[in-house]
Short mmCIF file of C-alpha atoms and ligand atoms in Angstrom, two decimals:
data_model
loop_
_atom_site.label_atom_id
_atom_site.label_comp_id
_atom_site.label_asym_id
_atom_site.label_seq_id
_atom_site.Cartn_x
_atom_site.Cartn_y
_atom_site.Cartn_z
CA UNK L 100 0.00 0.00 0.00
CA UNK L 101 1.33 3.44 -0.90
CA UNK L 102 2.29 5.78 1.96
CA UNK L 103 -0.39 8.38 2.11
CA UNK L 104 0.13 12.12 2.70
CA UNK L 105 -3.41 12.99 1.66
CA UNK L 106 -6.44 12.81 3.93
CA UNK L 107 -10.17 13.44 3.55
CA UNK L 108 -12.31 14.97 6.27
CA UNK L 109 -15.71 13.55 7.19
CA UNK L 110 -17.98 15.72 9.32
CA UNK L 111 -20.65 13.67 11.13
CA UNK L 112 -22.76 14.37 14.20
CA UNK L 113 -20.62 17.38 15.12
CA UNK L 114 -17.37 15.41 14.86
CA UNK L 115 -14.72 15.56 12.13
CA UNK L 116 -12.90 12.39 11.14
CA UNK L 117 -9.72 12.23 9.06
CA UNK L 118 -9.69 9.45 6.47
CA UNK L 119 -6.35 8.49 4.87
CA UNK L 120 -6.37 8.77 1.06
CA UNK L 121 -4.28 6.33 -0.98
CA UNK L 122 -3.13 7.14 -4.52
CA UNK L 123 -2.82 4.30 -7.08
CA UNK L 124 -0.24 3.94 -9.87
CA UNK L 125 -3.08 5.01 -12.16
CA UNK L 126 -6.82 5.57 -11.62
CA UNK L 127 -8.90 7.13 -8.85
CA UNK L 128 -7.68 7.74 -5.28
CA UNK L 129 -9.25 5.59 -2.56
CA UNK L 130 -10.48 6.60 0.89
CA UNK L 131 -9.27 4.23 3.60
CA UNK L 132 -12.41 3.60 5.70
CA UNK L 133 -11.08 0.57 7.57
CA UNK L 134 -11.26 2.40 10.92
CA UNK L 135 -14.44 4.34 10.16
CA UNK L 136 -16.82 2.12 12.15
CA UNK L 137 -14.46 1.98 15.15
CA UNK L 138 -14.00 5.78 15.10
CA UNK L 139 -17.41 7.06 13.97
CA UNK L 140 -19.77 4.14 14.62
CA UNK L 141 -21.12 4.20 11.06
CA UNK L 142 -20.94 1.88 8.04
CA UNK L 143 -20.65 2.93 4.40
CA UNK L 144 -23.41 1.74 2.05
CA UNK L 145 -22.64 0.44 -1.46
CA UNK L 146 -24.73 -2.70 -2.34
CA UNK L 147 -23.39 -3.17 -5.91
CA UNK L 148 -19.89 -2.02 -4.94
CA UNK L 149 -20.12 0.76 -7.54
CA UNK L 150 -17.76 2.98 -5.51
CA UNK L 151 -15.91 0.41 -3.41
CA UNK L 152 -12.39 -0.98 -3.78
CA UNK L 153 -12.35 -4.42 -2.15
CA UNK L 154 -8.58 -4.86 -2.29
CA UNK L 155 -5.38 -3.54 -3.75
CA UNK L 156 -3.98 -5.40 -6.76
CA UNK L 157 -1.18 -5.22 -9.30
CA UNK L 158 -2.65 -7.57 -11.91
CA UNK L 159 -5.19 -5.79 -14.13
CA UNK L 160 -6.15 -2.15 -14.62
CA UNK L 161 -9.34 -0.98 -16.35
CA UNK L 162 -10.17 2.60 -17.32
CA UNK L 163 -13.92 2.61 -18.05
CA UNK L 164 -14.01 6.11 -19.54
CA UNK L 165 -11.08 5.55 -21.90
CA UNK L 166 -11.82 1.90 -22.68
CA UNK L 167 -8.40 0.76 -21.46
CA UNK L 168 -7.56 -2.76 -20.22
CA UNK L 169 -3.99 -3.50 -19.04
CA UNK L 170 -2.65 -6.84 -17.81
CA UNK L 171 0.44 -6.10 -15.68
CA UNK L 172 0.65 -2.86 -17.70
CA UNK L 173 0.39 -4.39 -21.17
CA UNK L 174 -2.63 -3.24 -23.28
CA UNK L 175 -5.06 -6.02 -24.18
CA UNK L 176 -5.00 -5.18 -27.91
CA UNK L 177 -1.22 -5.66 -28.00
CA UNK L 178 -1.44 -8.94 -26.08
CA UNK L 179 -4.23 -10.18 -28.38
CA UNK L 180 -2.18 -9.30 -31.46
CA UNK L 181 1.33 -10.29 -30.35
CA UNK L 182 1.09 -12.75 -27.45
CA UNK L 183 -0.74 -16.02 -26.87
CA UNK L 184 -2.81 -17.40 -24.04
CA UNK L 185 -0.23 -19.38 -22.08
CA UNK L 186 2.21 -16.46 -22.26
CA UNK L 187 -0.56 -14.20 -20.91
CA UNK L 188 -1.18 -16.81 -18.19
CA UNK L 189 2.49 -16.57 -17.19
CA UNK L 190 2.26 -12.75 -17.19
CA UNK L 191 -0.85 -12.74 -15.00
CA UNK L 192 0.55 -15.35 -12.58
CA UNK L 193 4.13 -14.09 -12.20
CA UNK L 194 3.94 -10.39 -13.16
CA UNK L 195 6.36 -10.24 -16.10
CA UNK L 196 6.50 -11.54 -19.67
CA UNK L 197 8.54 -14.79 -19.65
CA UNK L 198 11.89 -15.38 -21.31
CA UNK L 199 11.89 -18.12 -23.94
CA UNK L 200 13.22 -20.60 -21.39
CA UNK L 201 10.66 -19.59 -18.76
CA UNK L 202 7.83 -19.88 -21.28
CA UNK L 203 8.97 -23.32 -22.44
CA UNK L 204 9.17 -24.55 -18.86
CA UNK L 205 5.72 -23.13 -18.05
CA UNK L 206 4.11 -24.59 -21.16
CA UNK L 207 5.66 -27.99 -20.39
CA UNK L 208 4.36 -27.89 -16.80
CA UNK L 209 0.85 -27.03 -18.00
CA UNK L 210 0.93 -29.64 -20.78
CA UNK L 211 1.90 -32.35 -18.31
CA UNK L 212 -1.12 -31.63 -16.11
CA UNK L 213 -3.85 -31.68 -18.79
CA UNK L 214 -5.13 -35.19 -18.03
CA UNK L 215 -7.65 -35.67 -15.22
CA UNK L 216 -7.73 -38.51 -12.69
CA UNK L 217 -9.33 -41.49 -14.47
CA UNK L 218 -11.87 -41.86 -11.64
CA UNK L 219 -13.32 -38.46 -12.67
CA UNK L 220 -14.75 -40.11 -15.76
CA UNK L 221 -17.16 -41.96 -13.45
CA UNK L 222 -18.07 -38.67 -11.77
CA UNK L 223 -19.38 -37.34 -15.10
CA UNK L 224 -21.61 -40.38 -15.52
CA UNK L 225 -23.69 -39.30 -12.53
CA UNK L 226 -25.00 -36.30 -14.48
CA UNK L 227 -27.95 -36.34 -16.88
CA UNK L 228 -26.80 -36.12 -20.49
CA UNK L 229 -28.83 -32.93 -20.95
CA UNK L 230 -27.22 -31.18 -17.97
CA UNK L 231 -25.97 -27.70 -18.88
CA UNK L 232 -22.15 -27.94 -19.22
CA UNK L 233 -21.82 -25.15 -16.65
CA UNK L 234 -23.64 -27.33 -14.10
CA UNK L 235 -21.18 -30.13 -14.86
CA UNK L 236 -18.22 -27.73 -14.68
CA UNK L 237 -19.26 -26.39 -11.26
CA UNK L 238 -19.65 -29.93 -9.95
CA UNK L 239 -16.51 -31.47 -11.42
CA UNK L 240 -14.20 -28.54 -10.58
CA UNK L 241 -15.51 -28.51 -7.01
CA UNK L 242 -14.89 -32.26 -6.90
CA UNK L 243 -11.22 -31.73 -7.85
CA UNK L 244 -10.66 -31.14 -4.12
CA UNK L 245 -11.72 -34.78 -3.68
CA UNK L 246 -9.08 -35.97 -6.15
CA UNK L 247 -6.07 -33.70 -5.66
CA UNK L 248 -5.55 -33.67 -1.90
CA UNK L 249 -1.83 -32.94 -2.33
CA UNK L 250 -2.56 -29.40 -3.59
CA UNK L 251 -5.23 -28.14 -1.23
CA UNK L 252 -3.07 -26.76 1.62
CA UNK L 253 -3.10 -23.03 0.83
CA UNK L 254 -0.44 -22.35 3.49
CA UNK L 255 2.10 -24.25 1.36
CA UNK L 256 3.39 -22.09 -1.53
CA UNK L 257 4.37 -25.19 -3.48
CA UNK L 258 0.86 -26.66 -3.18
CA UNK L 259 -0.58 -23.27 -4.25
CA UNK L 260 1.63 -23.40 -7.34
CA UNK L 261 0.63 -26.98 -8.17
CA UNK L 262 -3.08 -26.17 -7.73
CA UNK L 263 -2.71 -23.17 -10.05
CA UNK L 264 -1.06 -25.24 -12.78
CA UNK L 265 -3.55 -28.09 -12.36
CA UNK L 266 -6.55 -25.75 -12.72
CA UNK L 267 -5.18 -23.94 -15.78
CA UNK L 268 -4.23 -27.27 -17.36
CA UNK L 269 -7.36 -29.28 -16.53
CA UNK L 270 -10.19 -26.79 -17.10
CA UNK L 271 -10.08 -27.24 -20.91
CA UNK L 272 -10.09 -31.04 -20.47
CA UNK L 273 -13.05 -30.89 -18.06
CA UNK L 274 -14.97 -28.40 -20.26
CA UNK L 275 -14.37 -30.59 -23.33
CA UNK L 276 -15.51 -33.66 -21.36
CA UNK L 277 -18.70 -31.82 -20.36
CA UNK L 278 -19.35 -31.10 -24.04
CA UNK L 279 -18.62 -34.66 -25.17
CA UNK L 280 -20.80 -36.06 -22.39
CA UNK L 281 -23.71 -33.80 -23.39
CA UNK L 282 -23.63 -35.03 -27.01
CA UNK L 283 -23.11 -38.71 -26.18
CA UNK L 284 -19.63 -38.94 -27.66
CA UNK L 285 -16.64 -40.56 -25.95
CA UNK L 286 -14.20 -38.43 -23.97
CA UNK L 287 -11.08 -37.46 -25.92
CA UNK L 288 -7.78 -37.46 -24.07
CA UNK L 289 -5.51 -34.41 -24.35
CA UNK L 290 -2.46 -34.63 -26.62
CA UNK L 291 0.93 -33.31 -25.50
CA UNK L 292 1.99 -32.51 -29.04
CA UNK L 293 -0.75 -29.87 -29.43
CA UNK L 294 -0.69 -26.34 -28.03
CA UNK L 295 -3.30 -25.24 -25.50
CA UNK L 296 -5.96 -23.96 -27.92
CA UNK L 297 -5.44 -26.71 -30.50
CA UNK L 298 -5.69 -29.31 -27.73
CA UNK L 299 -9.04 -27.90 -26.61
CA UNK L 300 -10.42 -28.01 -30.16
CA UNK L 301 -9.10 -31.56 -30.49
CA UNK L 302 -10.78 -32.67 -27.24
CA UNK L 303 -14.06 -31.03 -28.29
CA UNK L 304 -14.31 -31.98 -31.94
CA UNK L 305 -12.28 -35.10 -32.69
CA UNK L 306 -13.94 -38.53 -32.71
CA UNK L 307 -12.30 -41.99 -32.63
CA UNK L 308 -13.74 -42.84 -36.02
CA UNK L 309 -11.50 -40.51 -38.01
CA UNK L 310 -8.43 -38.30 -37.91
CA UNK L 311 -9.12 -34.74 -36.71
CA UNK L 312 -7.05 -31.96 -38.24
CA UNK L 313 -6.86 -28.81 -36.11
CA UNK L 314 -7.46 -25.84 -38.40
CA UNK L 315 -4.77 -23.27 -37.52
CA UNK L 316 -7.24 -20.46 -38.22
CA UNK L 317 -9.66 -21.81 -35.63
CA UNK L 318 -6.82 -22.54 -33.22
CA UNK L 319 -5.57 -18.94 -33.46
CA UNK L 320 -9.11 -17.58 -33.03
CA UNK L 321 -9.64 -19.90 -30.03
CA UNK L 322 -6.40 -18.77 -28.43
CA UNK L 323 -7.37 -15.13 -28.92
CA UNK L 324 -10.75 -15.70 -27.28
CA UNK L 325 -9.00 -17.32 -24.30
CA UNK L 326 -6.64 -14.33 -24.05
CA UNK L 327 -9.45 -11.74 -24.24
CA UNK L 328 -11.30 -13.39 -21.35
CA UNK L 329 -8.30 -14.12 -19.10
CA UNK L 330 -8.79 -11.53 -16.36
CA UNK L 331 -10.80 -8.42 -15.66
CA UNK L 332 -10.03 -6.78 -12.28
CA UNK L 333 -12.58 -7.30 -9.49
CA UNK L 334 -15.62 -8.48 -11.51
CA UNK L 335 -18.38 -10.45 -9.83
CA UNK L 336 -16.86 -13.91 -10.29
CA UNK L 337 -13.35 -12.81 -9.30
CA UNK L 338 -14.79 -11.12 -6.21
CA UNK L 339 -16.59 -14.40 -5.47
CA UNK L 340 -13.31 -16.32 -5.68
CA UNK L 341 -11.61 -13.77 -3.42
CA UNK L 342 -14.41 -13.86 -0.85
CA UNK L 343 -14.55 -17.68 -0.85
CA UNK L 344 -10.74 -17.85 -0.53
CA UNK L 345 -10.73 -15.39 2.38
CA UNK L 346 -12.16 -18.13 4.63
CA UNK L 347 -9.20 -20.38 3.75
CA UNK L 348 -11.24 -22.71 1.51
CA UNK L 349 -9.20 -24.81 -0.92
CA UNK L 350 -8.54 -23.41 -4.41
CA UNK L 351 -10.71 -25.95 -6.25
CA UNK L 352 -13.77 -25.08 -4.14
CA UNK L 353 -13.09 -21.36 -4.65
CA UNK L 354 -12.77 -21.65 -8.42
CA UNK L 355 -16.00 -23.69 -8.48
CA UNK L 356 -17.67 -20.76 -6.68
CA UNK L 357 -16.32 -18.40 -9.33
CA UNK L 358 -17.70 -20.63 -12.09
CA UNK L 359 -21.11 -20.61 -10.42
CA UNK L 360 -21.13 -16.81 -10.28
CA UNK L 361 -19.91 -16.43 -13.87
CA UNK L 362 -22.87 -18.51 -15.10
CA UNK L 363 -25.37 -15.70 -14.52
CA UNK L 364 -26.71 -13.93 -17.67
CA UNK L 365 -25.66 -10.54 -16.26
CA UNK L 366 -22.07 -11.81 -16.26
CA UNK L 367 -20.42 -14.63 -18.20
CA UNK L 368 -23.76 -16.19 -19.15
CA UNK L 369 -24.37 -13.15 -21.38
CA UNK L 370 -22.49 -14.68 -24.32
CA UNK L 371 -25.01 -17.52 -24.56
CA UNK L 372 -27.92 -15.15 -23.86
CA UNK L 373 -26.64 -12.72 -26.52
CA UNK L 374 -26.53 -15.32 -29.27
CA UNK L 375 -29.98 -16.56 -28.29
CA UNK L 376 -31.18 -12.93 -28.45
CA UNK L 377 -29.65 -12.45 -31.92
CA UNK L 378 -31.40 -15.63 -33.08
CA UNK L 379 -34.70 -14.41 -31.60
CA UNK L 380 -34.31 -11.10 -33.44
CA UNK L 381 -33.57 -13.16 -36.56
CA UNK L 382 -33.42 -10.34 -39.10
CA UNK L 383 -32.46 -6.68 -39.20
CA UNK L 384 -36.06 -5.55 -39.74
CA UNK L 385 -36.96 -6.77 -36.23
CA UNK L 386 -34.21 -4.74 -34.55
CA UNK L 387 -36.43 -1.68 -33.79
CA UNK L 388 -38.86 -3.94 -31.88
CA UNK L 389 -36.09 -5.22 -29.61
CA UNK L 390 -34.48 -1.80 -29.15
CA UNK L 391 -37.90 -0.54 -27.99
CA UNK L 392 -38.20 -3.44 -25.55
CA UNK L 393 -34.71 -2.76 -24.16
CA UNK L 394 -35.75 0.86 -23.48
CA UNK L 395 -39.11 -0.05 -21.94
CA UNK L 396 -38.89 0.21 -18.15
CA UNK L 397 -41.83 -2.19 -17.85
CA UNK L 398 -40.07 -4.83 -19.91
CA UNK L 399 -37.30 -6.80 -18.12
CA UNK L 400 -35.65 -7.42 -21.50
CA UNK L 401 -32.13 -6.06 -21.86
CA UNK L 402 -29.83 -6.12 -24.88
CA UNK L 403 -27.52 -8.96 -23.95
CA UNK L 404 -23.87 -8.23 -24.69
CA UNK L 405 -24.53 -4.52 -24.10
CA UNK L 406 -23.58 -2.35 -21.15
CA UNK L 407 -20.93 -2.69 -18.50
CA UNK L 408 -20.44 -1.62 -14.90
CA UNK L 409 -17.02 -0.15 -15.68
CA UNK L 410 -16.77 0.51 -19.43
CA UNK L 411 -18.80 3.64 -20.20
CA UNK L 412 -17.21 4.23 -23.57
CA UNK L 413 -16.12 1.05 -25.28
CA UNK L 414 -15.00 -2.43 -24.16
CA UNK L 415 -11.58 -2.84 -25.81
CA UNK L 416 -12.14 -6.57 -25.98
CA UNK L 417 -15.31 -6.10 -28.04
CA UNK L 418 -13.30 -4.15 -30.63
CA UNK L 419 -10.80 -7.01 -31.01
CA UNK L 420 -13.58 -9.63 -31.07
CA UNK L 421 -15.48 -7.70 -33.75
CA UNK L 422 -12.37 -7.75 -35.97
CA UNK L 423 -11.86 -11.41 -35.16
CA UNK L 424 -15.49 -12.20 -36.04
CA UNK L 425 -15.01 -10.64 -39.48
CA UNK L 426 -11.74 -12.54 -40.05
CA UNK L 427 -12.90 -15.94 -38.78
CA UNK L 428 -16.25 -15.91 -40.55
CA UNK L 429 -14.63 -14.82 -43.82
CA UNK L 430 -11.95 -17.50 -43.51
CA UNK L 431 -14.68 -20.04 -42.78
CA UNK L 432 -16.64 -18.80 -45.78
CA UNK L 433 -19.63 -17.73 -43.68
CA UNK L 434 -19.03 -13.98 -43.75
CA UNK L 435 -22.66 -13.53 -44.78
CA UNK L 436 -23.79 -15.16 -41.53
CA UNK L 437 -27.15 -13.46 -40.86
CA UNK L 438 -26.40 -13.30 -37.13
CA UNK L 439 -23.29 -11.22 -37.82
CA UNK L 440 -25.34 -8.88 -39.99
CA UNK L 441 -27.99 -8.57 -37.27
CA UNK L 442 -25.28 -7.95 -34.63
CA UNK L 443 -23.58 -5.21 -36.65
CA UNK L 444 -26.89 -3.51 -37.49
CA UNK L 445 -28.04 -3.81 -33.87
CA UNK L 446 -24.78 -2.26 -32.67
CA UNK L 447 -25.08 0.67 -35.08
CA UNK L 448 -28.75 1.25 -34.24
CA UNK L 449 -28.11 1.18 -30.49
CA UNK L 450 -25.00 3.37 -30.70
CA UNK L 451 -27.07 6.04 -32.46
CA UNK L 452 -30.01 5.82 -30.08
CA UNK L 453 -30.26 8.57 -27.40
CA UNK L 454 -31.21 6.01 -24.71
CA UNK L 455 -28.02 3.98 -25.17
CA UNK L 456 -25.90 7.09 -25.64
CA UNK L 457 -27.23 8.70 -22.47
CA UNK L 458 -26.82 5.52 -20.43
CA UNK L 459 -23.40 4.87 -22.03
CA UNK L 460 -24.29 1.39 -23.19
CA UNK L 461 -21.86 -0.18 -25.66
CA UNK L 462 -21.14 -3.73 -26.85
CA UNK L 463 -19.14 -5.65 -24.26
CA UNK L 464 -16.94 -8.75 -24.47
CA UNK L 465 -20.00 -10.99 -24.82
CA UNK L 466 -21.52 -9.30 -27.85
CA UNK L 467 -19.37 -10.78 -30.62
CA UNK L 468 -17.80 -13.80 -28.93
CA UNK L 469 -20.85 -15.99 -29.40
CA UNK L 470 -20.94 -15.38 -33.15
CA UNK L 471 -17.34 -16.57 -33.46
CA UNK L 472 -17.87 -19.58 -31.19
CA UNK L 473 -20.98 -20.67 -33.08
CA UNK L 474 -19.14 -20.35 -36.41
CA UNK L 475 -16.38 -22.51 -34.94
CA UNK L 476 -18.94 -25.24 -34.24
CA UNK L 477 -19.63 -24.85 -30.51
CA UNK L 478 -23.18 -25.22 -29.18
CA UNK L 479 -24.38 -22.09 -27.31
CA UNK L 480 -24.33 -24.00 -24.01
CA UNK L 481 -20.52 -24.23 -24.36
CA UNK L 482 -19.98 -20.47 -24.62
CA UNK L 483 -19.89 -19.78 -20.88
CA UNK L 484 -17.75 -22.86 -20.09
CA UNK L 485 -15.23 -21.44 -22.59
CA UNK L 486 -15.40 -18.10 -20.76
CA UNK L 487 -14.87 -19.99 -17.47
CA UNK L 488 -11.83 -21.93 -18.65
CA UNK L 489 -10.34 -18.71 -20.05
CA UNK L 490 -10.94 -16.82 -16.80
CA UNK L 491 -9.48 -19.55 -14.57
CA UNK L 492 -6.00 -17.98 -14.84
CA UNK L 493 -7.44 -14.61 -13.76
CA UNK L 494 -9.24 -16.12 -10.81
CA UNK L 495 -6.13 -18.08 -9.79
CA UNK L 496 -3.81 -15.08 -10.19
CA UNK L 497 -6.08 -12.92 -8.03
CA UNK L 498 -6.39 -15.81 -5.54
CA UNK L 499 -2.59 -16.17 -5.32
CA UNK L 500 -2.21 -12.39 -4.84
CA UNK L 501 -4.76 -12.39 -2.02
CA UNK L 502 -3.49 -15.51 -0.23
CA UNK L 503 0.04 -14.13 -0.41
CA UNK L 504 -1.02 -10.77 1.12
CA UNK L 505 -0.13 -10.67 4.85
CA UNK L 506 -3.01 -8.22 5.35
CA UNK L 507 -5.44 -10.85 3.98
CA UNK L 508 -8.43 -11.38 6.31
CA UNK L 509 -11.82 -12.98 5.99
CA UNK L 510 -14.29 -10.87 4.02
CA UNK L 511 -17.27 -10.01 6.18
CA UNK L 512 -19.42 -7.05 4.99
CA UNK L 513 -22.03 -5.43 7.28
CA UNK L 514 -25.52 -4.17 6.34
CA UNK L 515 -28.14 -1.45 6.61
CA UNK L 516 -30.71 -3.30 8.76
CA UNK L 517 -34.34 -2.34 8.02
CA UNK L 518 -36.06 -5.24 9.72
CA UNK L 519 -37.99 -5.55 13.00
CA UNK L 520 -36.37 -4.40 16.24
CA UNK L 521 -36.39 -6.84 19.19
CA UNK L 522 -39.84 -8.23 20.07
CA UNK L 523 -41.09 -11.10 22.28
CA UNK L 524 -42.19 -14.53 21.00
CA UNK L 525 -45.96 -14.92 20.57
CA UNK L 526 -47.51 -18.33 21.32
CA UNK L 527 -49.41 -19.77 18.39
CA UNK L 528 -52.80 -19.53 20.14
CA UNK L 529 -52.28 -15.78 20.45
CA UNK L 530 -51.34 -15.07 16.83
C1 LIG F 202 -19.31 -9.36 -18.20
O1 LIG F 202 -17.55 -6.72 -14.42
C2 LIG F 202 -16.89 -7.23 -15.40
O2 LIG F 202 -15.75 -6.90 -15.63
C3 LIG F 202 -17.65 -8.31 -16.17
C4 LIG F 202 -16.97 -8.81 -17.45
C5 LIG F 202 -15.69 -9.58 -17.13
O3 LIG F 202 -14.84 -9.68 -18.03
O4 LIG F 202 -15.62 -10.18 -16.02
O5 LIG F 202 -16.66 -7.72 -18.30
C6 LIG F 202 -17.87 -9.79 -18.20
O6 LIG F 202 -20.03 -9.75 -17.33
C7 LIG F 202 -19.78 -8.37 -19.24
C8 LIG F 202 -21.28 -7.97 -19.04
C9 LIG F 202 -22.16 -9.09 -19.65
N1 LIG F 202 -23.59 -8.83 -19.32
C10 LIG F 202 -24.48 -8.46 -20.27
O7 LIG F 202 -24.18 -8.19 -21.43
C11 LIG F 202 -25.93 -8.42 -19.76
C12 LIG F 202 -26.62 -7.12 -20.23
N2 LIG F 202 -25.99 -5.98 -19.51
C13 LIG F 202 -26.52 -5.64 -18.26
O8 LIG F 202 -27.38 -6.41 -17.57
C14 LIG F 202 -25.76 -4.53 -17.53
O9 LIG F 202 -25.33 -3.64 -18.45
C15 LIG F 202 -24.60 -4.98 -16.66
C16 LIG F 202 -25.01 -6.01 -15.67
C17 LIG F 202 -23.50 -5.52 -17.51
C18 LIG F 202 -24.07 -3.75 -15.92
O10 LIG F 202 -25.07 -3.34 -15.08
P1 LIG F 202 -24.87 -2.07 -14.09
O11 LIG F 202 -23.52 -1.51 -14.17
O12 LIG F 202 -25.35 -2.48 -12.73
O13 LIG F 202 -25.79 -1.03 -14.71
P2 LIG F 202 -27.32 -0.90 -14.41
O14 LIG F 202 -27.95 -2.25 -14.39
O15 LIG F 202 -27.47 -0.04 -13.20
O16 LIG F 202 -27.82 -0.15 -15.71
C19 LIG F 202 -27.69 1.27 -15.79
C20 LIG F 202 -28.89 1.67 -16.64
C21 LIG F 202 -30.19 1.08 -16.16
O17 LIG F 202 -31.23 1.98 -16.52
P3 LIG F 202 -31.81 2.97 -15.34
O18 LIG F 202 -32.26 2.06 -14.20
O19 LIG F 202 -30.67 3.87 -14.98
O20 LIG F 202 -32.98 3.67 -16.02
O21 LIG F 202 -28.71 1.17 -17.99
C22 LIG F 202 -29.75 0.24 -18.29
C23 LIG F 202 -30.39 -0.17 -16.97
O22 LIG F 202 -31.75 -0.50 -17.18
N3 LIG F 202 -29.11 -0.88 -18.94
C24 LIG F 202 -29.56 -1.49 -20.04
C25 LIG F 202 -28.61 -2.49 -20.31
N4 LIG F 202 -27.64 -2.47 -19.40
C26 LIG F 202 -27.95 -1.47 -18.54
N5 LIG F 202 -30.64 -1.28 -20.79
C27 LIG F 202 -30.79 -2.10 -21.86
N6 LIG F 202 -29.94 -3.09 -22.21
C28 LIG F 202 -28.83 -3.31 -21.46
N7 LIG F 202 -27.97 -4.25 -21.78
#
């Protein structure tokens, strides 16, 4: 934490309290209110955490007004263009871009952890075939703490490291198994001769009956999607992982909690919901009807893939994904995909509509990703599992940062209580 010279004064009930002010490397100052309740006997109130910093961190910085996203200081558009997912994983986990030797060692360690315990295959067979893959992912990842006991002691730095590598390595295998299980095809083992993205495509799309050739175009697009979803500051699912970890729960249980939170349509579930919305709209001439619904306060409908708690200008990831959608669909020969046309027309219509302009609603990371994933052959139910496997490195990096912080303590918010004050029990005959 930076040494603070600045303070803020709070006048309350005739008293004045001095609050330390901390200045970040970049971004808004923060008021340190840790002693506020002890000194002034009051809580602060911020249900959606719109103005609350839950921690300090050195991993990811977002500037919502400027549409900036930095991972350890490197802009996301540069990482998407010049790096690749496992290198970004190294950067997020260890803070610096790796040397060639460090990267080779890291990639080898991840590659050698991609298989899951053979007993886990039986675990899958307890689910219904039509279970949503996110339900399977939550269950199987949580169950990893029942298979990998030698990497659950969070007090042991070596076990923390092994758990991190295991989660990054095994999430694609587990997500691919959830997909295969849902379509009644046999599980496909990972291959050590394939890179991370190619291996995932292989485990999802190859079948024993014939050779599967990984298309390098799809593999590059897959890797870019992983990179664009890797981490995003203190979003809902990352905050869930941090809060779960603050009680000392094992990393597998905490990541399972993050997966559960990500599933919601307001968060990572928006990519599936967005594609379903685009299909419901169906053609550009129905766009005005849906724009009107999105603006109607009496209609719960929202434009999925639009809006963001932090980005009030543009989501830099959406820009890269829009370019990638054009490239991938053209390379796949489906550039005239009607969904892409509807998405582009919807974006232009919304961006020129006073309602969306005034409320600063722009396409977010989930607006174009589904179009690419569908063109690559994934069912919509696999979109959020792909988001989850991509975000695992972000969750784990934030988890490592928190567990390694000596100031780390259990998260325990308070409340504004509006319920009944104390009253005596009433016997049932008197009610
Ligand atoms: C992700 O936090 C992260 O970093 C998340 C994420 C990550 O990488 O981890 O970026 C990933 O979750 C992206 C967001 C995916 N979700 C969606 O696309 C679902 C649709 N969007 C929304 O539900 C909404 O925009 C949120 C949840 C994303 C943000 O909600 P906020 O910040 O709480 O904003 P809000 O709900 O208070 O909305 C502000 C106003 C409201 O109108 P008023 O009450 O002020 O009149 O804007 C309106 C909302 O009704 N509004 C929308 C809208 N989103 C907000 N109106 C129509 N369509 C929308 N999509």
